[in-house]
CSV table of C-alpha atoms in Angstrom, one decimal:
chain,number,residue,atom,x,y,z
Y,1462,MET,CA,139.4,62.3,-21.5
Y,1463,LYS,CA,138.1,60.4,-18.6
Y,1464,PHE,CA,140.1,57.3,-19.3
Y,1465,LEU,CA,143.4,59.2,-18.8
Y,1466,LEU,CA,143.0,61.3,-15.7
Y,1467,PRO,CA,139.7,61.2,-13.7
Y,1468,ALA,CA,138.9,64.0,-11.4
Y,1469,LEU,CA,142.0,65.9,-12.9
Y,1470,SER,CA,141.1,69.3,-11.6
Y,1471,VAL,CA,142.0,68.2,-8.1
Y,1472,VAL,CA,145.5,67.1,-9.3
Y,1473,LEU,CA,146.2,70.4,-11.0
Y,1474,PHE,CA,146.3,72.4,-7.7
Y,1475,ILE,CA,149.7,70.7,-6.9
Y,1476,SER,CA,153.0,72.3,-7.8
Y,1477,LEU,CA,156.2,70.5,-7.7
Y,1478,SER,CA,158.3,73.7,-7.6
Y,1479,SER,CA,158.1,76.4,-5.2
Y,1480,CYS,CA,159.1,79.1,-7.8
Y,1481,ASP,CA,155.7,78.3,-9.6
Y,1482,SER,CA,153.5,79.7,-6.8
Y,1483,ASN,CA,151.9,83.1,-7.0
Y,1484,SER,CA,151.6,85.7,-4.2
Y,1485,ASN,CA,148.6,83.7,-2.8
Y,1486,ASP,CA,150.6,80.4,-2.8
Y,1487,GLN,CA,148.2,79.3,-5.6
Y,1488,PRO,CA,150.4,77.1,-7.9
Y,1489,ARG,CA,150.2,78.2,-11.5
Y,1490,GLU,CA,151.4,74.7,-12.9
Y,1491,THR,CA,152.3,71.1,-12.0
Y,1492,VAL,CA,155.6,70.0,-13.1
Y,1493,ILE,CA,156.5,66.4,-13.9
Y,1494,GLY,CA,160.1,65.4,-14.6
Y,1495,LEU,CA,161.2,63.0,-17.3
Y,1496,ALA,CA,164.7,61.4,-17.3
Y,1497,ALA,CA,165.1,59.8,-20.7
Y,1498,PRO,CA,168.0,58.9,-23.0
Y,1499,LEU,CA,167.4,61.5,-25.7
Y,1500,THR,CA,171.0,60.9,-27.0
Y,1501,GLY,CA,173.4,58.0,-27.2
Y,1502,SER,CA,172.8,54.4,-28.0
Y,1503,LEU,CA,169.3,54.4,-26.5
Y,1504,ALA,CA,168.3,57.7,-28.3
Y,1505,ARG,CA,165.3,56.0,-30.2
Y,1506,ALA,CA,163.8,54.8,-26.9
Y,1507,GLY,CA,164.3,58.0,-25.3
Y,1508,GLN,CA,162.6,60.0,-28.0
Y,1509,ASN,CA,159.7,57.6,-27.8
Y,1510,MET,CA,159.5,58.3,-24.0
Y,1511,ARG,CA,159.5,61.9,-24.6
Y,1512,LEU,CA,156.7,61.8,-27.3
Y,1513,ALA,CA,154.6,59.8,-25.1
Y,1514,SER,CA,155.1,62.0,-22.1
Y,1515,GLU,CA,154.3,65.0,-24.2
Y,1516,MET,CA,151.0,63.5,-25.4
Y,1517,THR,CA,150.0,62.5,-21.9
Y,1518,ILE,CA,150.7,66.0,-20.6
Y,1519,ALA,CA,148.8,67.4,-23.6
Y,1520,LEU,CA,145.8,65.0,-23.0
Y,1521,ALA,CA,145.6,66.2,-19.4
Y,1522,ASN,CA,145.8,69.8,-20.1
Y,1523,GLU,CA,143.0,69.5,-22.7
Y,1524,SER,CA,140.6,68.3,-20.0
Y,1525,LEU,CA,141.4,71.3,-17.7
Y,1526,SER,CA,138.4,73.2,-16.1
Y,1527,GLU,CA,138.6,77.0,-16.8
Y,1528,GLY,CA,141.1,78.6,-14.4
Y,1529,MET,CA,142.9,75.4,-13.3
Y,1530,PRO,CA,146.7,75.4,-13.6
Y,1531,PRO,CA,148.1,73.2,-16.4
Y,1532,PHE,CA,150.8,70.4,-16.3
Y,1533,ARG,CA,154.2,71.1,-17.6
Y,1534,LEU,CA,156.9,68.5,-18.6
Y,1535,LEU,CA,160.5,69.0,-17.7
Y,1536,VAL,CA,162.8,66.8,-19.6
Y,1537,GLU,CA,166.5,66.0,-18.9
Y,1538,ASP,CA,168.6,63.8,-21.1
Y,1539,THR,CA,170.3,60.8,-19.5
Y,1540,LYS,CA,172.6,60.4,-22.5
Y,1541,SER,CA,172.2,56.6,-22.3
Y,1542,THR,CA,174.8,56.4,-19.6
Y,1543,SER,CA,174.8,56.1,-15.8
Y,1544,ASP,CA,176.8,59.4,-15.4
Y,1545,GLY,CA,174.3,61.1,-17.6
Y,1546,THR,CA,171.4,59.6,-15.5
Y,1547,GLU,CA,172.9,61.1,-12.4
Y,1548,ASP,CA,173.3,64.5,-14.0
Y,1549,ALA,CA,169.7,64.3,-15.2
Y,1550,PHE,CA,168.2,63.5,-11.8
Y,1551,GLN,CA,170.3,66.2,-10.0
Y,1552,ASN,CA,169.1,68.9,-12.6
Y,1553,LEU,CA,165.5,67.8,-12.2
Y,1554,ILE,CA,165.8,67.9,-8.5
Y,1555,ALA,CA,167.7,71.2,-8.5
Y,1556,ASN,CA,164.7,72.6,-10.3
Y,1557,GLY,CA,162.4,71.6,-7.5
Y,1558,VAL,CA,160.9,68.5,-9.2
Y,1559,ARG,CA,159.6,66.0,-6.7
Y,1560,PHE,CA,158.2,63.4,-9.0
Y,1561,ILE,CA,160.1,61.7,-11.9
Y,1562,VAL,CA,159.4,59.2,-14.6
Y,1563,GLY,CA,162.6,57.4,-15.7
Y,1564,PRO,CA,165.3,56.4,-16.4
Y,1565,PHE,CA,164.9,53.7,-19.1
Y,1566,THR,CA,167.4,50.8,-18.2
Y,1567,SER,CA,167.8,48.8,-15.0
Y,1568,ALA,CA,171.5,49.7,-14.8
Y,1569,ASN,CA,170.7,53.4,-14.9
Y,1570,THR,CA,167.9,53.0,-12.6
Y,1571,GLY,CA,170.1,51.2,-10.0
Y,1572,HIS,CA,172.6,54.1,-10.5
Y,1573,ALA,CA,170.1,56.7,-9.5
Y,1574,ILE,CA,168.8,55.0,-6.4
Y,1575,PRO,CA,171.3,56.9,-4.0
Y,1576,ILE,CA,170.0,60.2,-5.5
Y,1577,ILE,CA,166.4,59.1,-5.4
Y,1578,ASP,CA,166.8,58.1,-1.7
Y,1579,GLU,CA,168.8,61.2,-0.6
Y,1580,SER,CA,166.3,63.6,-2.3
Y,1581,ARG,CA,163.2,61.6,-1.4
Y,1582,VAL,CA,161.9,62.1,-5.0
Y,1583,VAL,CA,159.1,59.9,-6.0
Y,1584,THR,CA,160.3,57.9,-9.0
Y,1585,ILE,CA,158.6,55.5,-11.4
Y,1586,ALA,CA,160.9,53.6,-13.8
Y,1587,PRO,CA,158.7,52.8,-16.8
Y,1588,ALA,CA,161.0,50.1,-18.4
Y,1589,SER,CA,163.4,48.7,-15.8
Y,1590,ALA,CA,163.0,45.0,-15.4
Y,1591,ALA,CA,166.1,43.5,-13.6
Y,1592,SER,CA,165.3,41.6,-10.4
Y,1593,GLY,CA,165.3,43.3,-7.1
Y,1594,LEU,CA,165.8,47.0,-7.8
Y,1595,ALA,CA,162.7,48.4,-6.3
Y,1596,ALA,CA,163.3,46.5,-3.1
Y,1597,GLU,CA,166.5,48.8,-2.6
Y,1598,SER,CA,164.5,52.0,-2.3
Y,1599,GLU,CA,161.1,53.0,-0.8
Y,1600,TRP,CA,161.0,55.9,-3.2
Y,1601,LEU,CA,161.4,53.8,-6.5
Y,1602,PHE,CA,158.5,52.1,-8.2
Y,1603,ARG,CA,158.7,50.1,-11.5
Y,1604,SER,CA,155.6,49.9,-13.7
Y,1605,SER,CA,156.9,47.5,-16.2
Y,1606,LEU,CA,157.2,43.7,-15.1
Y,1607,THR,CA,160.4,42.4,-13.9
Y,1608,VAL,CA,162.1,39.2,-15.1
Y,1609,ASP,CA,160.7,37.5,-11.9
Y,1610,VAL,CA,157.3,37.7,-13.6
Y,1611,LEU,CA,158.2,37.8,-17.3
Y,1612,MET,CA,160.4,34.7,-17.5
Y,1613,PRO,CA,158.2,32.0,-15.8
Y,1614,GLU,CA,155.4,32.7,-18.1
Y,1615,GLY,CA,157.7,33.2,-21.1
Y,1616,VAL,CA,159.3,29.9,-20.6
Y,1617,ARG,CA,156.1,28.0,-20.0
Y,1618,ALA,CA,154.3,29.6,-23.0
Y,1619,THR,CA,157.2,29.2,-25.4
Y,1620,HIS,CA,157.9,25.6,-24.3
Y,1621,ASP,CA,154.2,24.7,-24.8
Y,1622,PHE,CA,154.3,26.2,-28.3
Y,1623,LEU,CA,157.7,24.9,-29.4
Y,1624,LYS,CA,158.3,21.8,-27.5
Y,1625,TYR,CA,162.0,22.7,-27.2
Y,1626,GLU,CA,164.6,20.2,-25.8
Y,1627,HIS,CA,168.0,21.7,-26.7
Y,1628,VAL,CA,168.3,25.4,-25.8
Y,1629,ALA,CA,171.0,28.1,-25.9
Y,1630,THR,CA,171.5,31.6,-24.4
Y,1631,LEU,CA,173.4,34.6,-25.8
Y,1632,THR,CA,173.7,37.3,-23.2
Y,1633,ASN,CA,175.1,40.8,-22.6
Y,1634,GLN,CA,177.1,39.9,-19.6
Y,1635,ALA,CA,177.8,43.7,-18.9
Y,1636,ASP,CA,174.2,44.5,-18.4
Y,1637,ARG,CA,172.2,44.1,-15.2
Y,1638,PHE,CA,168.8,43.3,-16.8
Y,1639,SER,CA,170.3,40.8,-19.3
Y,1640,LEU,CA,172.1,38.8,-16.5
Y,1641,SER,CA,169.0,39.0,-14.3
Y,1642,ALA,CA,166.7,37.7,-17.1
Y,1643,ARG,CA,169.2,34.9,-18.0
Y,1644,ASP,CA,169.6,33.7,-14.4
Y,1645,LYS,CA,165.7,33.6,-14.0
Y,1646,PHE,CA,165.5,31.8,-17.4
Y,1647,ILE,CA,167.8,29.2,-16.1
Y,1648,GLU,CA,165.9,28.8,-12.9
Y,1649,GLU,CA,162.7,28.3,-14.8
Y,1650,LEU,CA,164.1,25.9,-17.6
Y,1651,ALA,CA,165.2,23.7,-14.8
Y,1652,LYS,CA,161.6,23.1,-13.8
Y,1653,ILE,CA,160.8,21.8,-17.4
Y,1654,GLY,CA,161.3,18.1,-17.8
Y,1655,GLY,CA,163.3,17.1,-20.9
Y,1656,ALA,CA,164.6,20.6,-21.7
Y,1657,THR,CA,168.4,21.5,-21.3
Y,1658,LEU,CA,170.5,24.4,-21.7
Y,1659,ASP,CA,173.3,23.1,-24.0
Y,1660,VAL,CA,175.2,26.4,-24.8
Y,1661,GLN,CA,175.6,29.7,-23.0
Y,1662,GLU,CA,177.3,32.4,-25.2
Y,1663,THR,CA,178.0,36.0,-23.9
Y,1664,PHE,CA,179.3,39.3,-25.2
Y,1665,SER,CA,179.8,42.6,-23.4
Y,1666,ARG,CA,178.5,46.2,-24.1
Y,1667,PHE,CA,178.7,48.9,-21.5
Y,1668,ASP,CA,176.4,51.9,-21.4
Y,1669,ASN,CA,176.9,54.0,-24.6
Y,1670,GLN,CA,179.4,51.7,-26.2
Y,1671,GLY,CA,179.0,50.3,-29.8
Y,1672,VAL,CA,177.7,46.8,-30.1
Y,1673,PRO,CA,180.3,44.1,-30.7
Y,1674,ASP,CA,180.0,42.0,-33.9
Y,1675,MET,CA,178.9,38.8,-32.2
Y,1676,ASP,CA,180.1,36.8,-35.3
Y,1677,SER,CA,182.0,34.2,-33.3
Y,1678,GLN,CA,179.1,33.6,-30.9
Y,1679,ILE,CA,176.6,33.3,-33.8
Y,1680,ARG,CA,178.9,30.8,-35.7
Y,1681,SER,CA,179.2,28.7,-32.5
Y,1682,LEU,CA,175.5,28.6,-32.2
Y,1683,LEU,CA,175.2,27.6,-35.8
Y,1684,ASN,CA,177.6,24.6,-35.4
Y,1685,THR,CA,176.0,23.3,-32.0
Y,1686,THR,CA,175.4,19.6,-31.9
Y,1687,PRO,CA,172.6,18.4,-31.3
Y,1688,LYS,CA,170.9,21.1,-33.3
Y,1689,LEU,CA,169.3,23.9,-31.2
Y,1690,ASP,CA,165.4,24.0,-30.8
Y,1691,ALA,CA,165.4,27.5,-29.4
Y,1692,LEU,CA,167.7,30.4,-28.6
Y,1693,PHE,CA,167.0,32.9,-25.8
Y,1694,PHE,CA,168.7,36.3,-26.3
Y,1695,PHE,CA,169.2,38.7,-23.5
Y,1696,GLY,CA,170.3,42.3,-24.2
Y,1697,GLN,CA,169.3,45.9,-24.5
Y,1698,ALA,CA,167.7,47.5,-27.5
Y,1699,PRO,CA,170.8,48.1,-29.6
Y,1700,ASP,CA,172.0,44.6,-28.8
Y,1701,ARG,CA,168.8,43.1,-30.0
Y,1702,TYR,CA,168.6,45.0,-33.1
Y,1703,HIS,CA,172.2,44.1,-33.9
Y,1704,PHE,CA,171.9,40.5,-33.2
Y,1705,ILE,CA,168.7,40.1,-35.3
Y,1706,LEU,CA,170.3,41.3,-38.5
Y,1707,LYS,CA,173.7,39.6,-37.9
Y,1708,ALA,CA,172.1,36.2,-37.1
Y,1709,TYR,CA,170.1,36.4,-40.3
Y,1710,GLU,CA,173.2,37.5,-42.3
Y,1711,LEU,CA,175.2,34.6,-41.0
Y,1712,GLY,CA,172.6,32.0,-41.7
Y,1713,LEU,CA,171.0,31.5,-38.2
Y,1714,HIS,CA,167.5,31.2,-39.8
Y,1715,ASP,CA,165.8,28.1,-38.6
Y,1716,VAL,CA,166.4,28.3,-34.9
Y,1717,PRO,CA,163.5,30.2,-33.1
Y,1718,PHE,CA,164.7,33.3,-31.2
Y,1719,ILE,CA,163.0,34.1,-28.0
Y,1720,ILE,CA,163.7,37.8,-26.8
Y,1721,PRO,CA,162.3,39.4,-23.7
Y,1722,LEU,CA,161.0,42.9,-24.2
Y,1723,LEU,CA,161.7,43.1,-27.9
Y,1724,SER,CA,160.2,46.3,-29.0
Y,1725,THR,CA,158.1,46.9,-32.2
Y,1726,SER,CA,160.2,49.9,-32.5
Y,1727,GLU,CA,163.3,47.6,-32.9
Y,1728,ILE,CA,161.3,45.4,-35.2
Y,1729,ARG,CA,160.4,48.1,-37.6
Y,1730,LEU,CA,164.0,49.4,-37.6
Y,1731,ALA,CA,165.4,46.0,-38.4
Y,1732,ARG,CA,162.8,45.5,-41.1
Y,1733,GLU,CA,164.0,48.6,-42.8
Y,1734,THR,CA,167.3,46.7,-43.4
Y,1735,ASN,CA,165.9,43.2,-43.9
Y,1736,PRO,CA,162.2,42.5,-43.6
Y,1737,LEU,CA,162.7,38.8,-43.3
Y,1738,ALA,CA,165.1,39.0,-40.3
Y,1739,THR,CA,162.4,39.5,-37.7
Y,1740,GLU,CA,159.5,37.2,-38.9
Y,1741,GLY,CA,158.7,34.5,-36.4
Y,1742,ILE,CA,160.7,35.8,-33.5
Y,1743,PHE,CA,159.1,35.2,-30.0
Y,1744,ALA,CA,158.7,38.1,-27.7
Y,1745,ILE,CA,158.0,38.0,-24.0
Y,1746,HIS,CA,156.2,41.3,-23.2
Y,1747,VAL,CA,154.1,43.5,-21.1
Y,1748,TRP,CA,152.0,45.2,-23.7
Y,1749,VAL,CA,151.0,44.9,-27.4
Y,1750,SER,CA,149.1,47.3,-29.6
Y,1751,GLY,CA,146.4,44.7,-30.2
Y,1752,SER,CA,145.5,44.5,-26.5
Y,1753,THR,CA,141.8,44.2,-25.9
Y,1754,HIS,CA,142.0,46.0,-22.5
Y,1755,LEU,CA,139.6,49.0,-23.0
Y,1756,ALA,CA,142.1,51.5,-21.5
Y,1757,SER,CA,144.6,50.2,-24.1
Y,1758,GLN,CA,142.4,50.6,-27.0
Y,1759,LYS,CA,141.6,54.2,-25.9
Y,1760,PHE,CA,145.4,54.9,-25.6
Y,1761,VAL,CA,146.1,53.5,-29.1
Y,1762,GLU,CA,143.0,55.6,-30.4
Y,1763,ALA,CA,144.4,58.7,-28.8
Y,1764,TYR,CA,147.9,58.1,-30.0
Y,1765,GLN,CA,146.8,57.3,-33.6
Y,1766,LYS,CA,144.7,60.5,-33.6
Y,1767,ARG,CA,147.5,62.7,-32.5
Y,1768,TYR,CA,150.4,61.3,-34.3
Y,1769,ASN,CA,148.8,59.3,-37.2
Y,1770,ASP,CA,150.8,56.3,-36.2
Y,1771,THR,CA,150.5,53.0,-34.0
Y,1772,PRO,CA,152.3,53.4,-30.7
Y,1773,ASN,CA,154.9,50.9,-29.7
Y,1774,ASP,CA,155.7,49.5,-26.2
Y,1775,GLN,CA,158.1,52.2,-25.3
Y,1776,HIS,CA,155.3,54.7,-25.8
Y,1777,ALA,CA,153.0,52.7,-23.9
Y,1778,ARG,CA,155.2,52.0,-20.9
Y,1779,THR,CA,156.0,55.7,-20.5
Y,1780,TYR,CA,152.2,56.7,-20.8
Y,1781,ALA,CA,151.3,54.1,-18.2
Y,1782,ALA,CA,154.0,55.3,-15.7
Y,1783,MET,CA,152.8,58.9,-16.2
Y,1784,VAL,CA,149.1,57.9,-15.6
Y,1785,LEU,CA,150.0,56.0,-12.6
Y,1786,LEU,CA,152.0,58.8,-11.1
Y,1787,MET,CA,149.3,61.4,-11.8
Y,1788,ARG,CA,146.6,59.1,-10.2
Y,1789,ALA,CA,148.7,58.8,-7.1
Y,1790,ILE,CA,149.1,62.6,-6.9
Y,1791,GLU,CA,145.3,63.0,-7.3
Y,1792,ASP,CA,144.6,60.4,-4.6
Y,1793,ALA,CA,146.9,62.1,-2.2
Y,1794,VAL,CA,145.4,65.6,-2.7
Y,1795,GLY,CA,142.0,64.1,-2.3
Y,1796,VAL,CA,142.8,63.4,1.3
Y,1797,GLY,CA,144.4,66.7,1.8
Y,1798,ASN,CA,148.1,65.8,1.6
Y,1799,SER,CA,150.2,66.7,-1.3
Y,1800,THR,CA,153.6,65.9,0.1
Y,1801,SER,CA,156.0,63.4,-1.6
Y,1802,GLU,CA,155.5,61.0,1.3
Y,1803,ALA,CA,151.8,61.0,0.7
Y,1804,VAL,CA,152.1,60.4,-3.0
Y,1805,ARG,CA,154.6,57.6,-2.3
Y,1806,GLU,CA,152.1,55.9,0.0
Y,1807,LYS,CA,149.3,56.2,-2.6
Y,1808,LEU,CA,151.6,54.4,-5.1
Y,1809,ALA,CA,152.5,51.8,-2.6
Y,1810,GLY,CA,148.9,51.0,-1.9
Y,1811,MET,CA,147.7,50.7,-5.5
Y,1812,ARG,CA,145.9,47.5,-6.0
Y,1813,ASN,CA,143.8,46.2,-9.0
Y,1814,VAL,CA,144.0,49.5,-10.9
Y,1815,ASN,CA,142.5,49.6,-14.4
Y,1816,THR,CA,145.4,50.5,-16.8
Y,1817,ILE,CA,146.5,49.7,-20.4
Y,1818,TYR,CA,148.0,46.5,-18.9
Y,1819,GLY,CA,144.7,45.4,-17.5
Y,1820,SER,CA,144.3,45.0,-13.7
Y,1821,PHE,CA,147.4,46.6,-12.2
Y,1822,SER,CA,149.0,46.4,-8.7
Y,1823,PHE,CA,152.3,47.3,-7.0
Y,1824,ASP,CA,153.6,44.6,-4.8
Y,1825,ALA,CA,155.3,45.1,-1.3
Y,1826,ASN,CA,158.5,46.1,-3.0
Y,1827,GLY,CA,157.1,48.7,-5.4
Y,1828,ASP,CA,157.3,46.3,-8.5
Y,1829,ALA,CA,154.5,46.0,-11.0
Y,1830,ASP,CA,152.1,42.9,-10.8
Y,1831,TYR,CA,149.9,42.1,-13.7
Y,1832,THR,CA,149.7,39.4,-16.5
Y,1833,PRO,CA,152.7,39.2,-19.0
Y,1834,LEU,CA,152.2,38.5,-22.7
Y,1835,VAL,CA,154.0,36.2,-25.0
Y,1836,GLY,CA,153.8,36.8,-28.7
Y,1837,ILE,CA,155.3,36.1,-32.2
Y,1838,VAL,CA,156.4,38.7,-34.7
Y,1839,ARG,CA,154.2,38.9,-37.8
Y,1840,GLY,CA,155.2,41.7,-40.1
Y,1841,SER,CA,155.8,44.8,-38.0
Y,1842,ASN,CA,153.7,43.7,-35.1
Y,1843,ILE,CA,153.6,41.2,-32.2
Y,1844,GLU,CA,150.7,38.9,-32.2
Y,1845,LEU,CA,149.7,36.9,-29.1
Y,1846,LEU,CA,150.6,33.2,-29.2
Y,1847,GLU,CA,147.0,32.5,-28.1
Y,1848,ASP,CA,145.9,34.0,-31.4
Y,1849,ASN,CA,148.2,31.8,-33.6
């Protein structure tokens, strides 16, 4: 499939594990590591990451020329915790893996940085969005947009649409991404004339803990005077899912929610309990299944053909990270150098690459640079504001 991995036969002569070479030093396979939360509070996201990775590997192997070594995916469970992430990375590295996709959260990505640096393993985090992480390591890249790009466009677009004046936040203060997003939101809100942050509510949930009930915070938001025009929620997937259902249950119906990186996976899960609870929520995002980019349409088509379902953004973000990594490997081999250093340099030099996100670049720190999206939940999907 040309849209996935052009000139793939070149890539397949790389091996990431010395034990995979034959007597003539000809590699039999190319190993890609995936560090994903297959168990714990983020297990749904981790299983989506695994499914997307397996599809990407399968599509690549389907396009191999005769005699070319196949790709192999090596998966380790981060268990939705920082300690589990450390174990997953160490296990992959101990097995000779030099390139890794993962982990999922910003907190776990930050925890893995010392291991990444010490082992000089090229890593692409497909979903980490907190500010500043990629700048901490020359071996870490992030293919999802950070809050530094998401929040300015998210605040601008939602304010243009809602004309809000009185705003509140509810934030998981134990989560690095959530705090980072809130801080960037406050910075951007200050630039809007007439809009004020009236209330800041918080809760705490660490790693694999259960989500607190949030009853007192939601009731406080219900009783705010003057009445709120919008509520920005900053949390991880379990936090978002729980908040949406609890807010509806307690009667917080008529305040628009704005939630960065709300996944259609979470939307569909919430709708199984209450189909009305998600309708009209605003999402600040990187990708939607209705994207008109040709690479995105081909990805959706391939996913639907293979799994008879529509992919969500967790599938898409993992797929994009895998494809970017493979492209860098291919480019490095094309100039006769398959070292980790060469692949890292190819990633660092990526500019205006055609992806499911549209034109994609890595900035000087290794963070993604492309156009964010702002949409509204309609049914089980997110529709772009420009289409409403």
